[in-house]
Every structure is written in structure tokens, then in C-alpha cells.
Amino acid sequence: MANAIDDLASAFAKLPGIGPRQARRFVYHLLAAPASERAALAKAVGELGAAVRQCPECLRFANGSGPVCNYCADRSRDDAELMLVEKDQDLAAVERAGTWRGRYFVLGGVLTLSGKGAIREKELLKRIEKGLADSGQTALKEVVLALSATSEGEHTADRVRELLSPYRDRIRVSALGRGLSTGSELEYSDAETVRAALRNRHES
Ligand SMILES: [Zn+2]
């Protein structure tokens, strides 16, 4: 017979930043909690797949039933400006800062110096081509690299610049300015820091 405690502990241990001991602590917390709390958690996890989907345009995960997410559907946003972020949480940090009115694309990861990790290269190129296929006001003009100020962020930016090199005659590529100090992750940056980094963005 399956061991329910071990099974749930190993499921928790797969979550980012959770080790086996902490995973076990979660399990015993749930065992001591009322059955209704366990049921609510199980329901919330089960509903994630049904209520949330990946936007086909920016590739972020979002609630809703429209063809694209609310940011991609928002006609007041500027199609000429596209920001690239590593992950959904970074996009949320930029939204909290409240000054970016362009579009987004979620790379879905970073590349490490040791050659690990992956980003959505094919999808990014498709998105760039789509942006360039538009003409006039809505044509893509600037790509902003909003990556963390870490070695992985730098390495990922290098690869993205390489991917974008055939388009450089039509697209300006910029990166977040300082304000975001070395080693800092976008996700954990406060709104004022993100605003300053955006204001001070420079050709990259
Ligand atoms: Zn979207």
C-alpha cells in the first residue's frame, strides 16, 4: 500500500526552495489541521489547471477565458514596446511598479554559465516576427531586457541579444538601468527600484 505521508512529502519536496524536512513539516501540519483545510487545499490545487491557462501571446499564466490575457488584450498598451522577463513573478513586480505600458513576453527561465536552463527561444522569435509584421504605430520598435542583475540574468541577456541580432536594424534593444543593484532579482525588487531601473534603461 502506498504511504500517504511519504507520497505527499515527496510532492512538496519538488516545490522550489523546499527541502525534504520542510516538506515533512507541511505534511504533519496538514495532518493536525481540520479536514476542511486539507479539502480546501486539495480543491485549490485541483482547480489550478481548469481556471488558469497560459496566454498564447506573452506565455504568462493567467486567470480568464479570453483568447489572450488581460495585458495582451488591453488596447491602451503600446505594441511598439516589448519587455522580456524571466518568469511570471517578475512580470508581476513590473506591474506593481505601475509605469510600464508596453507588452510583455515571459522567457520561462534563465541560462546558467554551466549551460543549464532553457528559455523559449522559438516562441520569442515568433513573437518578434509578429511584432515586426505589423506596420506603422503598432510595429515593434523596442525590446527591453528586464532580467535580474545576476550572472544568469547577464548570460541570458547575451543569448537574447544574439537571437535578436538579425533584427537590430529595426528594433532597439535596451536593458534595465542601474537602480537594480548587482545580484538583485527582479521578483524581490520594490516598486521604486523597478521604476528607476525602467527610467534609466539604456541601449544594450
Ligand atoms: Zn498575455
PDB file of C-alpha atoms and ligand atoms in Angstrom:
ATOM      1  CA  MET A   1       0.000   0.000   0.000  1.00  0.00           C
ATOM      2  CA  ALA A   2       1.173   3.492  -0.801  1.00  0.00           C
ATOM      3  CA  ASN A   3       2.482   5.566   2.052  1.00  0.00           C
ATOM      4  CA  ALA A   4       0.366   8.731   2.059  1.00  0.00           C
ATOM      5  CA  ILE A   5       2.759  10.660   4.292  1.00  0.00           C
ATOM      6  CA  ASP A   6       5.805   9.851   2.142  1.00  0.00           C
ATOM      7  CA  ASP A   7       3.917  10.496  -1.087  1.00  0.00           C
ATOM      8  CA  LEU A   8       2.750  13.964  -0.080  1.00  0.00           C
ATOM      9  CA  ALA A   9       6.141  14.817   1.437  1.00  0.00           C
ATOM     10  CA  SER A  10       7.895  13.964  -1.806  1.00  0.00           C
ATOM     11  CA  ALA A  11       5.353  16.030  -3.752  1.00  0.00           C
ATOM     12  CA  PHE A  12       6.061  19.054  -1.515  1.00  0.00           C
ATOM     13  CA  ALA A  13       9.807  18.462  -1.771  1.00  0.00           C
ATOM     14  CA  LYS A  14       9.566  19.098  -5.530  1.00  0.00           C
ATOM     15  CA  LEU A  15       8.498  22.717  -4.897  1.00  0.00           C
ATOM     16  CA  PRO A  16      11.216  25.365  -5.343  1.00  0.00           C
ATOM     17  CA  GLY A  17      13.169  26.038  -2.174  1.00  0.00           C
ATOM     18  CA  ILE A  18      11.552  23.217  -0.187  1.00  0.00           C
ATOM     19  CA  GLY A  19      13.789  20.524   1.257  1.00  0.00           C
ATOM     20  CA  PRO A  20      12.671  17.087   2.499  1.00  0.00           C
ATOM     21  CA  ARG A  21      12.473  18.169   6.148  1.00  0.00           C
ATOM     22  CA  GLN A  22      10.326  21.180   5.430  1.00  0.00           C
ATOM     23  CA  ALA A  23       8.159  19.052   3.126  1.00  0.00           C
ATOM     24  CA  ARG A  24       7.509  16.688   6.031  1.00  0.00           C
ATOM     25  CA  ARG A  25       6.682  19.623   8.302  1.00  0.00           C
ATOM     26  CA  PHE A  26       3.957  20.636   5.824  1.00  0.00           C
ATOM     27  CA  VAL A  27       2.512  17.127   5.873  1.00  0.00           C
ATOM     28  CA  TYR A  28       2.326  16.994   9.673  1.00  0.00           C
ATOM     29  CA  HIS A  29       0.861  20.486   9.750  1.00  0.00           C
ATOM     30  CA  LEU A  30      -1.896  19.315   7.404  1.00  0.00           C
ATOM     31  CA  LEU A  31      -2.474  16.146   9.446  1.00  0.00           C
ATOM     32  CA  ALA A  32      -3.041  18.265  12.537  1.00  0.00           C
ATOM     33  CA  ALA A  33      -5.259  20.741  10.675  1.00  0.00           C
ATOM     34  CA  PRO A  34      -9.018  20.370  10.297  1.00  0.00           C
ATOM     35  CA  ALA A  35     -10.170  18.147   7.420  1.00  0.00           C
ATOM     36  CA  SER A  36     -11.780  21.214   5.819  1.00  0.00           C
ATOM     37  CA  GLU A  37      -8.373  22.877   5.483  1.00  0.00           C
ATOM     38  CA  ARG A  38      -6.968  19.836   3.679  1.00  0.00           C
ATOM     39  CA  ALA A  39     -10.031  19.728   1.432  1.00  0.00           C
ATOM     40  CA  ALA A  40      -9.683  23.431   0.584  1.00  0.00           C
ATOM     41  CA  LEU A  41      -6.019  22.954  -0.340  1.00  0.00           C
ATOM     42  CA  ALA A  42      -6.769  19.906  -2.468  1.00  0.00           C
ATOM     43  CA  LYS A  43      -9.551  21.797  -4.238  1.00  0.00           C
ATOM     44  CA  ALA A  44      -7.376  24.854  -4.912  1.00  0.00           C
ATOM     45  CA  VAL A  45      -4.635  22.675  -6.407  1.00  0.00           C
ATOM     46  CA  GLY A  46      -7.163  20.765  -8.498  1.00  0.00           C
ATOM     47  CA  GLU A  47      -8.732  23.931  -9.871  1.00  0.00           C
ATOM     48  CA  LEU A  48      -5.436  25.474 -10.968  1.00  0.00           C
ATOM     49  CA  GLY A  49      -5.466  23.562 -14.232  1.00  0.00           C
ATOM     50  CA  ALA A  50      -9.054  24.440 -15.057  1.00  0.00           C
ATOM     51  CA  ALA A  51      -9.098  28.120 -14.066  1.00  0.00           C
ATOM     52  CA  VAL A  52      -5.629  29.195 -15.170  1.00  0.00           C
ATOM     53  CA  ARG A  53      -4.153  28.933 -18.618  1.00  0.00           C
ATOM     54  CA  GLN A  54      -1.106  30.080 -20.461  1.00  0.00           C
ATOM     55  CA  CYS A  55      -1.615  33.166 -22.621  1.00  0.00           C
ATOM     56  CA  PRO A  56      -0.596  32.225 -26.189  1.00  0.00           C
ATOM     57  CA  GLU A  57       0.872  35.684 -26.751  1.00  0.00           C
ATOM     58  CA  CYS A  58       3.023  36.548 -23.704  1.00  0.00           C
ATOM     59  CA  LEU A  59       3.106  32.959 -22.328  1.00  0.00           C
ATOM     60  CA  ARG A  60       2.284  34.013 -18.790  1.00  0.00           C
ATOM     61  CA  PHE A  61      -0.173  32.035 -16.680  1.00  0.00           C
ATOM     62  CA  ALA A  62      -3.380  33.958 -16.087  1.00  0.00           C
ATOM     63  CA  ASN A  63      -6.964  33.569 -14.993  1.00  0.00           C
ATOM     64  CA  GLY A  64      -9.613  34.204 -17.579  1.00  0.00           C
ATOM     65  CA  SER A  65     -11.299  32.781 -20.614  1.00  0.00           C
ATOM     66  CA  GLY A  66     -10.486  35.266 -23.402  1.00  0.00           C
ATOM     67  CA  PRO A  67      -8.228  34.324 -26.324  1.00  0.00           C
ATOM     68  CA  VAL A  68      -5.309  36.203 -24.692  1.00  0.00           C
ATOM     69  CA  CYS A  69      -4.594  37.529 -21.173  1.00  0.00           C
ATOM     70  CA  ASN A  70      -5.802  40.929 -19.947  1.00  0.00           C
ATOM     71  CA  TYR A  71      -2.438  42.635 -20.566  1.00  0.00           C
ATOM     72  CA  CYS A  72      -2.247  41.365 -24.145  1.00  0.00           C
ATOM     73  CA  ALA A  73      -5.903  42.265 -24.751  1.00  0.00           C
ATOM     74  CA  ASP A  74      -5.524  45.805 -23.345  1.00  0.00           C
ATOM     75  CA  ARG A  75      -5.685  48.124 -26.376  1.00  0.00           C
ATOM     76  CA  SER A  76      -4.310  51.092 -24.455  1.00  0.00           C
ATOM     77  CA  ARG A  77      -0.928  49.347 -24.183  1.00  0.00           C
ATOM     78  CA  ASP A  78       1.836  50.205 -26.622  1.00  0.00           C
ATOM     79  CA  ASP A  79       2.533  47.460 -29.181  1.00  0.00           C
ATOM     80  CA  ALA A  80       5.832  49.115 -30.142  1.00  0.00           C
ATOM     81  CA  GLU A  81       7.418  48.222 -26.788  1.00  0.00           C
ATOM     82  CA  LEU A  82       8.031  44.644 -25.678  1.00  0.00           C
ATOM     83  CA  MET A  83       9.521  43.729 -22.314  1.00  0.00           C
ATOM     84  CA  LEU A  84      11.201  40.364 -21.818  1.00  0.00           C
ATOM     85  CA  VAL A  85      11.116  38.902 -18.310  1.00  0.00           C
ATOM     86  CA  GLU A  86      12.383  35.598 -16.940  1.00  0.00           C
ATOM     87  CA  LYS A  87       9.249  34.479 -15.172  1.00  0.00           C
ATOM     88  CA  ASP A  88       5.680  35.374 -14.253  1.00  0.00           C
ATOM     89  CA  GLN A  89       6.672  36.718 -10.818  1.00  0.00           C
ATOM     90  CA  ASP A  90       9.000  39.270 -12.458  1.00  0.00           C
ATOM     91  CA  LEU A  91       6.161  40.459 -14.658  1.00  0.00           C
ATOM     92  CA  ALA A  92       4.072  40.911 -11.509  1.00  0.00           C
ATOM     93  CA  ALA A  93       6.863  43.025  -9.946  1.00  0.00           C
ATOM     94  CA  VAL A  94       6.913  45.300 -13.016  1.00  0.00           C
ATOM     95  CA  GLU A  95       3.124  45.632 -12.934  1.00  0.00           C
ATOM     96  CA  ARG A  96       3.296  46.584  -9.256  1.00  0.00           C
ATOM     97  CA  ALA A  97       5.687  49.395 -10.202  1.00  0.00           C
ATOM     98  CA  GLY A  98       2.864  50.617 -12.418  1.00  0.00           C
ATOM     99  CA  THR A  99       4.711  52.598 -15.097  1.00  0.00           C
ATOM    100  CA  TRP A 100       5.211  50.103 -17.921  1.00  0.00           C
ATOM    101  CA  ARG A 101       2.561  50.485 -20.614  1.00  0.00           C
ATOM    102  CA  GLY A 102       4.049  48.215 -23.270  1.00  0.00           C
ATOM    103  CA  ARG A 103       3.654  44.494 -23.858  1.00  0.00           C
ATOM    104  CA  TYR A 104       5.354  41.508 -22.210  1.00  0.00           C
ATOM    105  CA  PHE A 105       6.952  38.211 -23.112  1.00  0.00           C
ATOM    106  CA  VAL A 106       7.898  35.616 -20.484  1.00  0.00           C
ATOM    107  CA  LEU A 107      11.116  33.781 -21.363  1.00  0.00           C
ATOM    108  CA  GLY A 108      10.263  30.983 -18.963  1.00  0.00           C
ATOM    109  CA  GLY A 109      13.691  30.611 -17.367  1.00  0.00           C
ATOM    110  CA  VAL A 110      17.324  31.627 -17.440  1.00  0.00           C
ATOM    111  CA  LEU A 111      20.502  30.189 -18.867  1.00  0.00           C
ATOM    112  CA  THR A 112      23.310  29.368 -16.482  1.00  0.00           C
ATOM    113  CA  LEU A 113      27.002  29.732 -17.224  1.00  0.00           C
ATOM    114  CA  SER A 114      27.381  25.959 -16.987  1.00  0.00           C
ATOM    115  CA  GLY A 115      24.954  25.560 -19.887  1.00  0.00           C
ATOM    116  CA  LYS A 116      21.915  24.561 -17.872  1.00  0.00           C
ATOM    117  CA  GLY A 117      18.450  26.026 -18.178  1.00  0.00           C
ATOM    118  CA  ALA A 118      16.355  26.949 -21.169  1.00  0.00           C
ATOM    119  CA  ILE A 119      14.395  29.881 -22.499  1.00  0.00           C
ATOM    120  CA  ARG A 120      11.541  29.974 -25.019  1.00  0.00           C
ATOM    121  CA  GLU A 121      13.730  30.834 -28.000  1.00  0.00           C
ATOM    122  CA  LYS A 122      11.425  29.630 -30.775  1.00  0.00           C
ATOM    123  CA  GLU A 123       8.429  31.338 -29.250  1.00  0.00           C
ATOM    124  CA  LEU A 124      10.393  34.554 -28.735  1.00  0.00           C
ATOM    125  CA  LEU A 125      11.426  34.694 -32.391  1.00  0.00           C
ATOM    126  CA  LYS A 126       7.822  34.062 -33.415  1.00  0.00           C
ATOM    127  CA  ARG A 127       6.691  36.920 -31.187  1.00  0.00           C
ATOM    128  CA  ILE A 128       9.347  39.259 -32.626  1.00  0.00           C
ATOM    129  CA  GLU A 129       8.353  38.368 -36.195  1.00  0.00           C
ATOM    130  CA  LYS A 130       4.733  39.015 -35.342  1.00  0.00           C
ATOM    131  CA  GLY A 131       5.607  42.412 -33.866  1.00  0.00           C
ATOM    132  CA  LEU A 132       7.559  43.338 -36.974  1.00  0.00           C
ATOM    133  CA  ALA A 133       4.812  42.165 -39.314  1.00  0.00           C
ATOM    134  CA  ASP A 134       2.602  44.974 -38.003  1.00  0.00           C
ATOM    135  CA  SER A 135       3.097  48.306 -39.684  1.00  0.00           C
ATOM    136  CA  GLY A 136       3.023  51.917 -38.502  1.00  0.00           C
ATOM    137  CA  GLN A 137       2.154  52.711 -34.912  1.00  0.00           C
ATOM    138  CA  THR A 138       1.791  49.106 -33.805  1.00  0.00           C
ATOM    139  CA  ALA A 139       5.063  47.818 -35.270  1.00  0.00           C
ATOM    140  CA  LEU A 140       7.570  46.606 -32.696  1.00  0.00           C
ATOM    141  CA  LYS A 141      10.337  49.170 -32.127  1.00  0.00           C
ATOM    142  CA  GLU A 142      11.949  48.426 -28.790  1.00  0.00           C
ATOM    143  CA  VAL A 143      12.692  45.283 -26.806  1.00  0.00           C
ATOM    144  CA  VAL A 144      13.507  45.848 -23.132  1.00  0.00           C
ATOM    145  CA  LEU A 145      15.547  43.156 -21.401  1.00  0.00           C
ATOM    146  CA  ALA A 146      14.152  43.151 -17.865  1.00  0.00           C
ATOM    147  CA  LEU A 147      16.348  40.415 -16.461  1.00  0.00           C
ATOM    148  CA  SER A 148      17.692  40.032 -12.959  1.00  0.00           C
ATOM    149  CA  ALA A 149      21.074  41.605 -12.220  1.00  0.00           C
ATOM    150  CA  THR A 150      22.634  38.188 -11.633  1.00  0.00           C
ATOM    151  CA  SER A 151      25.171  36.193 -13.651  1.00  0.00           C
ATOM    152  CA  GLU A 152      22.316  34.054 -15.012  1.00  0.00           C
ATOM    153  CA  GLY A 153      20.435  37.204 -15.987  1.00  0.00           C
ATOM    154  CA  GLU A 154      23.517  38.558 -17.795  1.00  0.00           C
ATOM    155  CA  HIS A 155      24.138  35.264 -19.545  1.00  0.00           C
ATOM    156  CA  THR A 156      20.506  35.051 -20.640  1.00  0.00           C
ATOM    157  CA  ALA A 157      20.651  38.649 -21.910  1.00  0.00           C
ATOM    158  CA  ASP A 158      23.701  37.738 -24.016  1.00  0.00           C
ATOM    159  CA  ARG A 159      21.813  34.880 -25.646  1.00  0.00           C
ATOM    160  CA  VAL A 160      18.748  37.052 -26.285  1.00  0.00           C
ATOM    161  CA  ARG A 161      20.931  39.754 -27.872  1.00  0.00           C
ATOM    162  CA  GLU A 162      22.405  37.074 -30.095  1.00  0.00           C
ATOM    163  CA  LEU A 163      18.922  35.885 -31.098  1.00  0.00           C
ATOM    164  CA  LEU A 164      17.838  39.451 -31.820  1.00  0.00           C
ATOM    165  CA  SER A 165      20.931  40.430 -33.790  1.00  0.00           C
ATOM    166  CA  PRO A 166      19.279  39.882 -37.219  1.00  0.00           C
ATOM    167  CA  TYR A 167      16.598  42.410 -36.238  1.00  0.00           C
ATOM    168  CA  ARG A 168      18.816  45.140 -34.843  1.00  0.00           C
ATOM    169  CA  ASP A 169      18.275  47.403 -37.856  1.00  0.00           C
ATOM    170  CA  ARG A 170      14.576  47.546 -36.999  1.00  0.00           C
ATOM    171  CA  ILE A 171      14.498  47.048 -33.231  1.00  0.00           C
ATOM    172  CA  ARG A 172      16.260  48.919 -30.474  1.00  0.00           C
ATOM    173  CA  VAL A 173      17.309  46.598 -27.652  1.00  0.00           C
ATOM    174  CA  SER A 174      17.638  48.120 -24.200  1.00  0.00           C
ATOM    175  CA  ALA A 175      18.309  46.786 -20.725  1.00  0.00           C
ATOM    176  CA  LEU A 176      17.155  47.910 -17.310  1.00  0.00           C
ATOM    177  CA  GLY A 177      19.378  50.618 -15.891  1.00  0.00           C
ATOM    178  CA  ARG A 178      21.076  50.585 -12.545  1.00  0.00           C
ATOM    179  CA  GLY A 179      18.887  51.102  -9.608  1.00  0.00           C
ATOM    180  CA  LEU A 180      18.632  47.365  -9.733  1.00  0.00           C
ATOM    181  CA  SER A 181      21.805  46.580  -7.832  1.00  0.00           C
ATOM    182  CA  THR A 182      24.113  43.720  -8.751  1.00  0.00           C
ATOM    183  CA  GLY A 183      22.832  40.383  -7.607  1.00  0.00           C
ATOM    184  CA  SER A 184      19.276  41.532  -7.152  1.00  0.00           C
ATOM    185  CA  GLU A 185      16.357  39.611  -8.537  1.00  0.00           C
ATOM    186  CA  LEU A 186      13.572  41.494 -10.205  1.00  0.00           C
ATOM    187  CA  GLU A 187      10.947  39.474  -8.396  1.00  0.00           C
ATOM    188  CA  TYR A 188      12.019  40.816  -4.994  1.00  0.00           C
ATOM    189  CA  SER A 189      12.661  44.415  -6.041  1.00  0.00           C
ATOM    190  CA  ASP A 190      10.397  47.110  -4.666  1.00  0.00           C
ATOM    191  CA  ALA A 191       8.265  49.281  -6.934  1.00  0.00           C
ATOM    192  CA  GLU A 192      10.522  52.368  -6.760  1.00  0.00           C
ATOM    193  CA  THR A 193      13.601  50.317  -7.706  1.00  0.00           C
ATOM    194  CA  VAL A 194      11.803  48.843 -10.708  1.00  0.00           C
ATOM    195  CA  ARG A 195      10.589  52.304 -11.779  1.00  0.00           C
ATOM    196  CA  ALA A 196      14.128  53.722 -11.557  1.00  0.00           C
ATOM    197  CA  ALA A 197      15.575  50.769 -13.483  1.00  0.00           C
ATOM    198  CA  LEU A 198      12.985  51.281 -16.229  1.00  0.00           C
ATOM    199  CA  ARG A 199      13.569  55.039 -16.393  1.00  0.00           C
ATOM    200  CA  ASN A 200      17.319  54.516 -16.637  1.00  0.00           C
ATOM    201  CA  ARG A 201      17.199  51.797 -19.261  1.00  0.00           C
ATOM    202  CA  HIS A 202      19.922  52.018 -21.850  1.00  0.00           C
ATOM    203  CA  GLU A 203      20.829  50.631 -25.235  1.00  0.00           C
ATOM    204  CA  SER A 204      22.099  47.102 -24.807  1.00  0.00           C
TER     205      SER A 204
HETATM  206 ZN    ZN B   1      -0.676  37.669 -22.490  1.00  0.00          ZN
END
